[in-house]
Coordinates of C-alpha atoms in Angstrom, one line a residue:
X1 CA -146.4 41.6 -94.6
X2 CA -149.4 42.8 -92.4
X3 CA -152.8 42.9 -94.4
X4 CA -155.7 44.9 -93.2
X5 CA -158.6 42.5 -92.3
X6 CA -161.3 42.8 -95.0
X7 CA -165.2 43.1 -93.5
X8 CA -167.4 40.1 -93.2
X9 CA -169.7 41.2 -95.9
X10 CA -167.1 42.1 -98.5
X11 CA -165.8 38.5 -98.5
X12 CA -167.0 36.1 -101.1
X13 CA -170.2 33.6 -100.5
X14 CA -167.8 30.8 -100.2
X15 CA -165.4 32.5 -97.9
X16 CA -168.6 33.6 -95.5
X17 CA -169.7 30.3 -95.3
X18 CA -166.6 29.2 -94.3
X19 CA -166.2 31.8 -91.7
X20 CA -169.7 31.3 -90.3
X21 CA -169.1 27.7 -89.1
X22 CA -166.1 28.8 -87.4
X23 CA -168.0 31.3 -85.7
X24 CA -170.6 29.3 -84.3
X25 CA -168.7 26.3 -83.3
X26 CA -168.3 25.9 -79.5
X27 CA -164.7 25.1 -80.0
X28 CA -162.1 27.5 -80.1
X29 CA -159.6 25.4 -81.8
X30 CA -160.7 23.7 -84.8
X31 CA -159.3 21.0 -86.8
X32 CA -158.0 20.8 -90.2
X33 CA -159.8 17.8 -90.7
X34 CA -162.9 18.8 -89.3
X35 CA -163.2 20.9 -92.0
X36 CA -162.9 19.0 -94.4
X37 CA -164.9 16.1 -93.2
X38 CA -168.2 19.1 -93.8
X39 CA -167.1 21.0 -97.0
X40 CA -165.6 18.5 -99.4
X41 CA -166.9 14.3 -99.2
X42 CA -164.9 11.0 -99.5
X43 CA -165.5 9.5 -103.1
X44 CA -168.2 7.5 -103.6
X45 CA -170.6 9.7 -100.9
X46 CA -174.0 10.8 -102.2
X47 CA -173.8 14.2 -100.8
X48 CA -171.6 15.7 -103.4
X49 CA -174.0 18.2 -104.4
X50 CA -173.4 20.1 -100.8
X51 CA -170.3 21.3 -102.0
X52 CA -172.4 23.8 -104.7
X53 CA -172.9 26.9 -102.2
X54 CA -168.9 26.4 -102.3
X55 CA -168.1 25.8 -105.7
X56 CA -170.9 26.7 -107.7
X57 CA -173.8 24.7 -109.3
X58 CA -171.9 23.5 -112.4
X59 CA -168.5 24.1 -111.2
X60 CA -167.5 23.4 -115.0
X61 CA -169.2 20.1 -115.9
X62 CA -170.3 21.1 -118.8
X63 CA -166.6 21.9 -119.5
X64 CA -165.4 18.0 -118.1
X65 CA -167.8 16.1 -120.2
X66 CA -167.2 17.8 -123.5
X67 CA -163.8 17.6 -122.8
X68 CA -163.8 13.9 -122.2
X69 CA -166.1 13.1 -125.0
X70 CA -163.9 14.7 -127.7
X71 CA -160.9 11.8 -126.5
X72 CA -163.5 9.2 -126.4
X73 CA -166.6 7.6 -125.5
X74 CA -166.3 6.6 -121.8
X75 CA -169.1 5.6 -119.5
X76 CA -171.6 8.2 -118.2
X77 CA -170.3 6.1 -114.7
X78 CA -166.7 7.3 -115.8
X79 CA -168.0 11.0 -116.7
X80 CA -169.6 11.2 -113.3
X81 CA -166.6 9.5 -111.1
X82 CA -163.8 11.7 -113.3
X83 CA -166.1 14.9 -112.4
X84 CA -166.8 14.2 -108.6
X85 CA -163.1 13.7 -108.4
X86 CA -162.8 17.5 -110.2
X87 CA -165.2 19.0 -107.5
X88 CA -163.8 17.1 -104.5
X89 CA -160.2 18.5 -105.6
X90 CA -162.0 22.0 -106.3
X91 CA -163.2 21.8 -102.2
X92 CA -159.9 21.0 -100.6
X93 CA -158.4 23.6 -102.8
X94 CA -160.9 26.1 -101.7
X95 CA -160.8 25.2 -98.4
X96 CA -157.2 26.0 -98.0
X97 CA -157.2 29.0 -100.3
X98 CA -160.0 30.7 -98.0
X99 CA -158.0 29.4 -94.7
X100 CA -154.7 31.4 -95.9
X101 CA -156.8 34.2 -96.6
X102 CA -158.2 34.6 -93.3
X103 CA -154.7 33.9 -91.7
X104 CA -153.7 37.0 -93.7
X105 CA -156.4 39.2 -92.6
X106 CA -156.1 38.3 -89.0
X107 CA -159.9 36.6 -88.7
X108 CA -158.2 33.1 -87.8
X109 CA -154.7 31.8 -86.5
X110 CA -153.2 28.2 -87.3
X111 CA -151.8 26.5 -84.7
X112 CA -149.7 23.5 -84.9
X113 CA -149.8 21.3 -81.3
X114 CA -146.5 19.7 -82.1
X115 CA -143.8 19.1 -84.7
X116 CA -144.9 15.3 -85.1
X117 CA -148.9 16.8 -85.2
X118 CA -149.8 15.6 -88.5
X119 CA -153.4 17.7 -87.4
X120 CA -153.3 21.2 -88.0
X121 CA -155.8 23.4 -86.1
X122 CA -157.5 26.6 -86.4
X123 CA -158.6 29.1 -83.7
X124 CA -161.1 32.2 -84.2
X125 CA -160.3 34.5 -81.8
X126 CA -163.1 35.6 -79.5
X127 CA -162.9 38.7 -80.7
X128 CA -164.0 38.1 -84.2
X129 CA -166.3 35.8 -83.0
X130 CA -168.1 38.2 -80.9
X131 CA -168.0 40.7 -84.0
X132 CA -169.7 38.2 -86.5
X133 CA -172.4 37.0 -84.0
X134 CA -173.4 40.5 -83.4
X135 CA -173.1 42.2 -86.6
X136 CA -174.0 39.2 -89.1
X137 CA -176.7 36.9 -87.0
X138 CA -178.9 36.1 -89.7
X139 CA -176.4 36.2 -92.2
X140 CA -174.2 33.6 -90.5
X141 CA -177.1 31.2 -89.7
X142 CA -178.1 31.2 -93.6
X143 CA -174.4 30.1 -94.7
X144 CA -174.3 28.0 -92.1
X145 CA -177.1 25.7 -93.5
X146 CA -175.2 23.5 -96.3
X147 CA -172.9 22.8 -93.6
X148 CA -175.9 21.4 -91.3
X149 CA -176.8 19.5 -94.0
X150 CA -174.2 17.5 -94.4
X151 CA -174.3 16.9 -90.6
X152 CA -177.7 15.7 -91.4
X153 CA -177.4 13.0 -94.1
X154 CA -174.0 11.8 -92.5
X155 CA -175.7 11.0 -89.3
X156 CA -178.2 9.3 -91.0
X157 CA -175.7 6.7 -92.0
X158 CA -174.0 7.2 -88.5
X159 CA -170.8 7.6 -89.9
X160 CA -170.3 10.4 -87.9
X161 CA -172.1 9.7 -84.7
X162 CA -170.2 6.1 -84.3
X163 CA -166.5 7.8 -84.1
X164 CA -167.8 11.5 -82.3
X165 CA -170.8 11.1 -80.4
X166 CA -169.3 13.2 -77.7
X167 CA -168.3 15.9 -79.5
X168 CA -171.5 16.1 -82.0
X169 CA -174.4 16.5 -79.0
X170 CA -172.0 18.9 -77.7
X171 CA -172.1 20.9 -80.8
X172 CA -175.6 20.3 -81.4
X173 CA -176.5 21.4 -77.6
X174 CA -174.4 24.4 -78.2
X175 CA -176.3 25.1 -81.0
X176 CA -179.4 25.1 -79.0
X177 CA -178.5 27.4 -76.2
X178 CA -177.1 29.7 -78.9
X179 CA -180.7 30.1 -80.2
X180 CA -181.9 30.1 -77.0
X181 CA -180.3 32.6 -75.1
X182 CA -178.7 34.7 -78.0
X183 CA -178.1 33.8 -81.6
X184 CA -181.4 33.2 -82.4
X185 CA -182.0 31.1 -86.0
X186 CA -185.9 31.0 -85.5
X187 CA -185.8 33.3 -88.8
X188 CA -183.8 32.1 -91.0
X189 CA -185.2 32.0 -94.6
X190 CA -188.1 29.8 -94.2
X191 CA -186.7 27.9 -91.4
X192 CA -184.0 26.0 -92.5
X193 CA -181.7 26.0 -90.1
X194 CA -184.9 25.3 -87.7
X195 CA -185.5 22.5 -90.1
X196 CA -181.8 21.3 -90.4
X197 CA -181.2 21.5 -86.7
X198 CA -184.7 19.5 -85.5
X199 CA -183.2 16.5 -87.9
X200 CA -180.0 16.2 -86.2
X201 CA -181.6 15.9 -83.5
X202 CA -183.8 13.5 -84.3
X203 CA -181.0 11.6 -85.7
X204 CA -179.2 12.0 -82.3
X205 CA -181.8 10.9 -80.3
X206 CA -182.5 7.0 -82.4
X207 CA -178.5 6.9 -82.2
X208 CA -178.2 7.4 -78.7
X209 CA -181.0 5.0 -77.6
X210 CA -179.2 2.0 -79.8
X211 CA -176.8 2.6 -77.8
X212 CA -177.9 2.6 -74.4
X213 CA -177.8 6.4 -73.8
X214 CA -181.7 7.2 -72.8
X215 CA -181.7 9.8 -71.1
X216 CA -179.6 11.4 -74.4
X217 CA -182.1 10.2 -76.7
X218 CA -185.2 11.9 -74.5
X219 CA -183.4 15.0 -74.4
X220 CA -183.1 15.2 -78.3
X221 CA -186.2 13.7 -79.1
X222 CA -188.0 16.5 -77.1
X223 CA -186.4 18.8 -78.6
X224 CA -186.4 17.9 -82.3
X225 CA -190.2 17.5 -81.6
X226 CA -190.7 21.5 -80.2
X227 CA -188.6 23.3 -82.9
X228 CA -190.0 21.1 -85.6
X229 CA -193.8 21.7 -84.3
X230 CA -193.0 25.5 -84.2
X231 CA -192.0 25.4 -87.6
X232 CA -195.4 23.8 -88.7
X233 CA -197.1 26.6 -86.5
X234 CA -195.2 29.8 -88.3
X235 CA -195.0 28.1 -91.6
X236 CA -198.7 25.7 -91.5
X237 CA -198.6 25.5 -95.6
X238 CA -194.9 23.9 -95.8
X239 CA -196.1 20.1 -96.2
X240 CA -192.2 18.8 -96.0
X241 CA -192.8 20.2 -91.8
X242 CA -195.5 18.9 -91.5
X243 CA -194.9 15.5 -92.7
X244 CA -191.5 15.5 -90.6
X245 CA -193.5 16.4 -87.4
X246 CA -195.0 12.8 -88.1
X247 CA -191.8 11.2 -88.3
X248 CA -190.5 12.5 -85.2
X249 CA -193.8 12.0 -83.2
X250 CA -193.2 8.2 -84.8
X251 CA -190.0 8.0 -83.6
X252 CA -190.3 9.1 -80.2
X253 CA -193.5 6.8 -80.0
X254 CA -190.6 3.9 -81.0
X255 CA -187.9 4.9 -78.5
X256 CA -191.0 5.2 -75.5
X257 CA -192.9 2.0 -76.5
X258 CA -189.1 0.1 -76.7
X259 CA -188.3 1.6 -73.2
X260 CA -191.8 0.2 -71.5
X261 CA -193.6 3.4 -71.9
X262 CA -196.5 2.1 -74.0
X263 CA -199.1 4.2 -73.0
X264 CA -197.1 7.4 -73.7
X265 CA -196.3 5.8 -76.9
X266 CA -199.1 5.8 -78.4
X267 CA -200.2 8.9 -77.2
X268 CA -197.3 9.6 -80.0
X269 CA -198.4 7.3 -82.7
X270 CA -202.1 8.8 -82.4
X271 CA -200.2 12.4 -82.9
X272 CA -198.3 10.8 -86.0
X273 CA -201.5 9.0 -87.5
X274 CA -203.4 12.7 -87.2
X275 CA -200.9 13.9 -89.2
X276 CA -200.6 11.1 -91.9
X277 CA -204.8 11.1 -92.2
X278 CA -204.7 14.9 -92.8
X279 CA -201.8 14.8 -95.5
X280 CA -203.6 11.6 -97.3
X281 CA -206.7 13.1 -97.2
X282 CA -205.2 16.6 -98.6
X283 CA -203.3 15.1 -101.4
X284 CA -205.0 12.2 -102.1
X285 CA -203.0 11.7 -105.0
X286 CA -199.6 11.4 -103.3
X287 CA -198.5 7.7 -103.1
X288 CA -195.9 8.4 -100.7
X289 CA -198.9 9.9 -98.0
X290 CA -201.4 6.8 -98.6
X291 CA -198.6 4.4 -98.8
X292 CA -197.6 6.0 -95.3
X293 CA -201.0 6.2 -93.4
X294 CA -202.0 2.5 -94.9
X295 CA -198.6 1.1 -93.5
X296 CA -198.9 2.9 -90.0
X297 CA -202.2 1.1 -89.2
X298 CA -200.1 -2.6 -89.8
X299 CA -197.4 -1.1 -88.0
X300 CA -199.7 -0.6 -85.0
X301 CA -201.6 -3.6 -85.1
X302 CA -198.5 -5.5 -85.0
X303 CA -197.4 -3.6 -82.1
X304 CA -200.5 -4.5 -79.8
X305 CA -200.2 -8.1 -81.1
X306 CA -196.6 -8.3 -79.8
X307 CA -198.2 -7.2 -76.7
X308 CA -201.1 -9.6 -76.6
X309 CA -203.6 -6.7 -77.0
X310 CA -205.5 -9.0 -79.2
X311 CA -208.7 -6.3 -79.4
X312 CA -206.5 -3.4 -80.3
X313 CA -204.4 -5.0 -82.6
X314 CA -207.4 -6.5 -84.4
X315 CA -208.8 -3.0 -84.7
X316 CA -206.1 -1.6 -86.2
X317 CA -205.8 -4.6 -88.8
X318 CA -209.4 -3.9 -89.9
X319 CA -209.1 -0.1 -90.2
X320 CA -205.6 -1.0 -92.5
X321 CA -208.2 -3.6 -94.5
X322 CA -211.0 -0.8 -94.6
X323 CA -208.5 1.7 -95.9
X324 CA -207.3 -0.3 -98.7
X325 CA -210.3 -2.0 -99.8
X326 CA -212.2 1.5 -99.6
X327 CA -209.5 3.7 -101.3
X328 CA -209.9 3.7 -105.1
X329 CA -207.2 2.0 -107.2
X330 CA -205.1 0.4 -103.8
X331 CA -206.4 -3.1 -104.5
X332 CA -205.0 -3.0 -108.1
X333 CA -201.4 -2.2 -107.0
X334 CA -199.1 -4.7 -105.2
X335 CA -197.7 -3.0 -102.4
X336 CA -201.3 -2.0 -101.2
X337 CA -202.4 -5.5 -102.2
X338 CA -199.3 -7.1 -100.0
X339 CA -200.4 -5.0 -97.2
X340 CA -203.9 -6.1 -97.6
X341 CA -202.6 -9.7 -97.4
X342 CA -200.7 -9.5 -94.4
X343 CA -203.5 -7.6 -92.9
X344 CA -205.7 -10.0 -93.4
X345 CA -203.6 -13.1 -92.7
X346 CA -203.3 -11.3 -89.0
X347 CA -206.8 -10.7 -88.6
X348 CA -207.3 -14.8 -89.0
X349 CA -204.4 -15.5 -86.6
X350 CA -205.9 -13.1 -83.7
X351 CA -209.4 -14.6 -84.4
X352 CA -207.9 -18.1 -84.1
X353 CA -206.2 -16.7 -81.2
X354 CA -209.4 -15.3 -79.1
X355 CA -211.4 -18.6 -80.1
X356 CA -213.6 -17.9 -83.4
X357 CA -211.9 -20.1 -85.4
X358 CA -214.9 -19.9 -88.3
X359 CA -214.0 -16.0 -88.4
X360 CA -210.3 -17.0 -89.3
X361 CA -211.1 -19.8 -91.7
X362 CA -213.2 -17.0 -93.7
X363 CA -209.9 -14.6 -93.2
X364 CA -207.6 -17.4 -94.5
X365 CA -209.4 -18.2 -97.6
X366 CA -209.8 -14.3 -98.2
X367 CA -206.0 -14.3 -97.7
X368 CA -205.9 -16.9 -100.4
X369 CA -207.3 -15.2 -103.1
X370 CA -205.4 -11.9 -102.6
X371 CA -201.9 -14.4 -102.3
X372 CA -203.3 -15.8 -105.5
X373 CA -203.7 -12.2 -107.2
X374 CA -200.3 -11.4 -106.3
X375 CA -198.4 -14.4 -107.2
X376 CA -199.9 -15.0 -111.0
X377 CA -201.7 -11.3 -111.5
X378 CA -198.2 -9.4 -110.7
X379 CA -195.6 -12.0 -111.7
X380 CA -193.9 -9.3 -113.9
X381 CA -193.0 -6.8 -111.5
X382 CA -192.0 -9.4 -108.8
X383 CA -188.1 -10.3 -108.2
X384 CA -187.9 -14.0 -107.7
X385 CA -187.4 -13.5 -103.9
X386 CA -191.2 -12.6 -103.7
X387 CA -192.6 -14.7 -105.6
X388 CA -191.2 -17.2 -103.3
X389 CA -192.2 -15.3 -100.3
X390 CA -195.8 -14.8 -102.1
X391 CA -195.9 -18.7 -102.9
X392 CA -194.6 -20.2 -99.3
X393 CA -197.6 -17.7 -98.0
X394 CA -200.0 -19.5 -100.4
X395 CA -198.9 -22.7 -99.3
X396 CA -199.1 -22.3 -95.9
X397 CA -202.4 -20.6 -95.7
X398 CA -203.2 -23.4 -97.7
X399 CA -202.2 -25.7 -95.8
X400 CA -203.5 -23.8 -92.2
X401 CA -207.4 -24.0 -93.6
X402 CA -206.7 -27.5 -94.7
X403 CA -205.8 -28.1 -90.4
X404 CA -209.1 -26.1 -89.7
X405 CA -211.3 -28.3 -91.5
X406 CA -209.4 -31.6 -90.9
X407 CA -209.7 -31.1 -87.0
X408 CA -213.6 -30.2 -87.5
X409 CA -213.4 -33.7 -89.5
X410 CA -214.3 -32.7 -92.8
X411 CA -211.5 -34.2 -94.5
X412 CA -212.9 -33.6 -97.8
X413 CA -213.0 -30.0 -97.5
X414 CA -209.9 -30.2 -96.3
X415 CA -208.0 -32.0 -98.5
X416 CA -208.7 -29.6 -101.7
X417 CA -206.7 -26.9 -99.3
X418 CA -203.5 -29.8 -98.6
X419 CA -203.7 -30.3 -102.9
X420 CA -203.6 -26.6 -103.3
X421 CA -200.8 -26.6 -100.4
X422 CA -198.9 -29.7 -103.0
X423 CA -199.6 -28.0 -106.3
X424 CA -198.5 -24.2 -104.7
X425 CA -194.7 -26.1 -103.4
X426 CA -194.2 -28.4 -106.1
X427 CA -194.5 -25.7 -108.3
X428 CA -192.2 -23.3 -106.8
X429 CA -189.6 -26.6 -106.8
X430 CA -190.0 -26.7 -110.4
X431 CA -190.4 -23.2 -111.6
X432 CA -188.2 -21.2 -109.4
X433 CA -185.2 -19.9 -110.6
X434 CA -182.4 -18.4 -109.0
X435 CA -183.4 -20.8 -105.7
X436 CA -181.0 -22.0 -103.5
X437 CA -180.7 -25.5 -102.2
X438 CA -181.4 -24.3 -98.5
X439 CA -185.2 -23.0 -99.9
X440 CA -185.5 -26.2 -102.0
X441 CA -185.3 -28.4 -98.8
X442 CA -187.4 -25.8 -97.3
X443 CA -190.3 -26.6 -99.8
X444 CA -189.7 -30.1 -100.4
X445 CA -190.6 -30.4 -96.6
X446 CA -193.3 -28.4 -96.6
X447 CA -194.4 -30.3 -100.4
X448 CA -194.0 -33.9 -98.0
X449 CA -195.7 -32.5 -94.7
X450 CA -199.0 -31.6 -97.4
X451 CA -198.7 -35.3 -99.0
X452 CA -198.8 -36.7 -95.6
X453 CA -201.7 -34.5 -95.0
X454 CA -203.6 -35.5 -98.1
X455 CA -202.6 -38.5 -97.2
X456 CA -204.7 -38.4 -93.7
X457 CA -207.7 -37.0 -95.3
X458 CA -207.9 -39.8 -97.5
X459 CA -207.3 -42.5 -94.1
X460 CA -210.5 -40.8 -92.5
X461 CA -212.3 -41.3 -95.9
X462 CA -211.2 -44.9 -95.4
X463 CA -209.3 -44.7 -99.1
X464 CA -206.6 -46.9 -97.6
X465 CA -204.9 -47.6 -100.7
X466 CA -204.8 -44.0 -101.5
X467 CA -203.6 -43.3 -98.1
X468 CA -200.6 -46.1 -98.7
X469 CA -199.1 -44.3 -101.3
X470 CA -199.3 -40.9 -100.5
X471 CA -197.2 -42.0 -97.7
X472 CA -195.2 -44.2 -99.1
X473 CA -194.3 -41.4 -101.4
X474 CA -193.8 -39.0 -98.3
X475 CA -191.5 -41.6 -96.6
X476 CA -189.3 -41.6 -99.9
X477 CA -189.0 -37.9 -99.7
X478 CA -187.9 -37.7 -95.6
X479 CA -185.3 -40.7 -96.9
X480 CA -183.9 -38.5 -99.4
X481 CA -183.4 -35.5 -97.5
X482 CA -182.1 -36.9 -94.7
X483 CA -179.5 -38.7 -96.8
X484 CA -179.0 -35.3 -98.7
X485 CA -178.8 -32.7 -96.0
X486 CA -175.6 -32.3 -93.9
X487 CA -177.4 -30.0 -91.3
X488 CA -177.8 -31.8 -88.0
X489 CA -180.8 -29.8 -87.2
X490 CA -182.7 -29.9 -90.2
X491 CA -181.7 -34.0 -90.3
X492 CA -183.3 -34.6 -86.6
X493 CA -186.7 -32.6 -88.0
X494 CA -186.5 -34.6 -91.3
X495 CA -186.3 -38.0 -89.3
X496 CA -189.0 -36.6 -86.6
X497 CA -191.6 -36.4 -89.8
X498 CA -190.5 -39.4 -91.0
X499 CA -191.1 -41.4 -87.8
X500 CA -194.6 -40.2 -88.1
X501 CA -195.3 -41.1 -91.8
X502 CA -194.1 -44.3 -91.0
X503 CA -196.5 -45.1 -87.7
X504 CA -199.0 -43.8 -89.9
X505 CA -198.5 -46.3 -92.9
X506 CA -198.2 -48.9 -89.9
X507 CA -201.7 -48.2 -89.2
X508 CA -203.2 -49.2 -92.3
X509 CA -200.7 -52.1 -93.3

């Protein structure tokens, strides 16, 4: 039966969008599979909600659930899983509906390679492709998008990118020189197919350089930088731009910096950091901008300190400090008040660093009162994992002001810091829950190391007996955790301590 090939714009939505891919795809012959991998998802995937230009917003939800809840009360996990099932089935079905219907109207052939070709493929003639990119440009670019989008978020989890990486950049530099030369997509409804197609290659250009394909990942990284700094030129009140402009300037500051480039790189960061000051300052209210701007000053500073750029990295530290402490309301919320921690903790390490060790005393024992505030002010909204993290902190700050004023021989001073250094690890030994016995070795070490410690501070203030037990009580310790602790690593440390717990005992006895 011949049938007379119905126009592009009399088709359905769905059939149009289905259509359009085809049309601007650099291959001829598409697969079956291909397809499917963009308009209907593998259970479990997060993305289900692309498939709603397809199959509608509700797609008959509302139906599912009412019918399920008059047979019984299930979960709402079983609701959802029987109802993604529903729309999943609902795609493929579409998908092959749409595909006989433009075999009948002549806009696409199937072709079979073989007999044993469990693939079928399907090829747009360039005819009709010619037709739609001339007659229905914008039009085509527009359906296109949910179709992009899926690229987008399955890159992100390079499920794509690991098993095509080939054929992807090739589709996404075709793509390019469409727009280029003459398909243009600058247009297209509030740039979202500029938006869509800057991503990608963005998400390109960090796969390619984990994977030892540079000059790749400088090609896509220029060019997800250009079409997304256009977009924030024609469209200077859409904030979601912006914002993305300063993740890509971040990201290609990461891929030069990681490929020896540091000058150029930061040339990059500075671009990223105007952007997150301006968004912080204009919405001053938006935790996910201050969170941003105050993370990318550590994030710098611990860049030039990898470096050994001891000035820079302290002047970024301070200007994450300044932000924080100066910002109304940071200091009284944990994630600000971690950052100001570590922050501070670095600023006493560079100081120690570039010789002013009273400078980094001061910045320890500031580190120990915020460590303090966030391990009893926010015990609540900790997990247990950080409140261990938070406590070993404690204990080691402790511990390194304790060394500071021991080795300037004030032992009294410093042996309040080695009891705070005992109390902090004995605690978490105690209190802890949910610890495992690798972390309780961990701090019973670091609980012996601080005895022997105290124990020294009371040797200089010629409190032998004093100084006898603490190490006695340290030597106990080693015993027992060499005896307890199959790891031969961790056995030769244990019996190193406890070789100089003992000389030290020696000494007074």
């Amino acid at each position: 039966m011949n049938f007379t090939q119905k126009p592009f714009e009399n088709l359905p939505q769905q059939a149009q969008s289905l259509l359009s891919v085809l049309s601007v795809l650099p291959s001829k012959e598409i697969a079956s599979s291909f397809l499917e991998l963009h308009f209907s998802f593998d259970e479990g995937e997060q993305n289900i909600d692309l498939l709603s230009p397809i199959l509608g917003e509700n797609s008959g939800e509302d139906y599912i659930k009412s019918m399920l809840m008059s047979i019984g009360n299930p979960s709402e996990e079983y609701v959802d899983s029987h109802i993604e099932k529903v729309r999943l089935e609902k795609g493929r079905k579409y998908i092959e509906e749409s595909i006989q219907e433009f075999i009948n109207q002549n806009w696409i052939e199937k072709i079979a390679k073989n007999e044993t070709d469990e693939i079928v493929y399907y090829f747009l003639s360039q005819t009709n492709r010619t037709q739609l990119l001339e007659t229905q440009k914008e039009q085509i670019w527009k359906l296109t998008h949910p179709f992009l989008q899926s690229w987008e978020y399955k890159m992100q989890s390079d499920t794509l990118l690991n098993k095509n990486y080939e054929e992807y950049t090739n589709y996404t530099k075709h793509f390019l020189e469409l727009n280029e030369k003459q398909f243009p997509f600058w247009d297209v409804e509030e740039g979202i197919i500029q938006d869509s197609i800057a991503k990608i290659c963005k998400e390109i250009a960090l796969y390619a350089f984990d994977n030892d394909k540079q000059k790749d990942s400088f090609f896509f990284i220029e060019k997800s930088a250009f079409l997304q700094k256009k977009l924030t030129e024609k469209f200077p009140n859409n904030i979601e731009y912006e914002e993305e402009l300063g993740t890509i300037y971040e990201k290609w500051g990461d891929i030069l910096y990681k490929s020896g480039h540091i000058k150029t790189a930061f040339t990059f960061y500075n671009l990223k950091i105007g952007i997150a000051e301006k968004l912080a300052s204009l919405f001053p209210d938006n935790d996910d901008f201050i969170f941003d701007l105050a993370s990318l000053y550590g994030g710098l500073g611990k860049l030039d300190f990898e470096r050994e750029e001891y000035k820079k990295s302290m002047e970024w530290y301070e200007q994450q400090a300044k932000y924080i402490k100066n910002t109304e309301g940071l200091i009284q919320d944990v994630d600000y008040l971690n950052l100001l921690s570590e922050a501070t903790n670095q600023l006493a390490e560079i100081n120690n660093l570039m010789g002013y060790p009273l400078i980094a005393i001061e910045k320890y024992r500031e580190n120990i009162e915020y460590l303090g505030e966030l391990y009893t002010n926010f015990s609540d909204v900790l997990t247990v994992q950080q409140e261990l993290e938070y406590g070993d902190s404690l204990g080691k700050t402790n511990q390194k002001v304790g060394d500071s004023f021991y080795k300037k021989k004030q032992p009294k001073v410093a042996l309040d810091y080695y009891q705070e250094q005992i109390e902090t690890y004995q605690f978490l030994i105690d209190e802890a829950e949910e610890i495992e016995d690798e972390q309780i070795d961990y701090f019973q070490n670091l609980l012996a190391i601080g005895i022997v410690k105290l124990g020294k501070c009371r040797k200089a203030m010629e409190e032998n007996e004093i100084a006898l037990n603490l190490f006695e009580k340290a030597e106990n310790m080693f015993l027992e955790m060499i005896a307890k602790t199959s790891d031969q690593e961790d056995k030769e440390t244990f019996t190193n301590s406890l070789k100089v717990v003992q000389k030290l005992k020696n000494q007074i006895e």
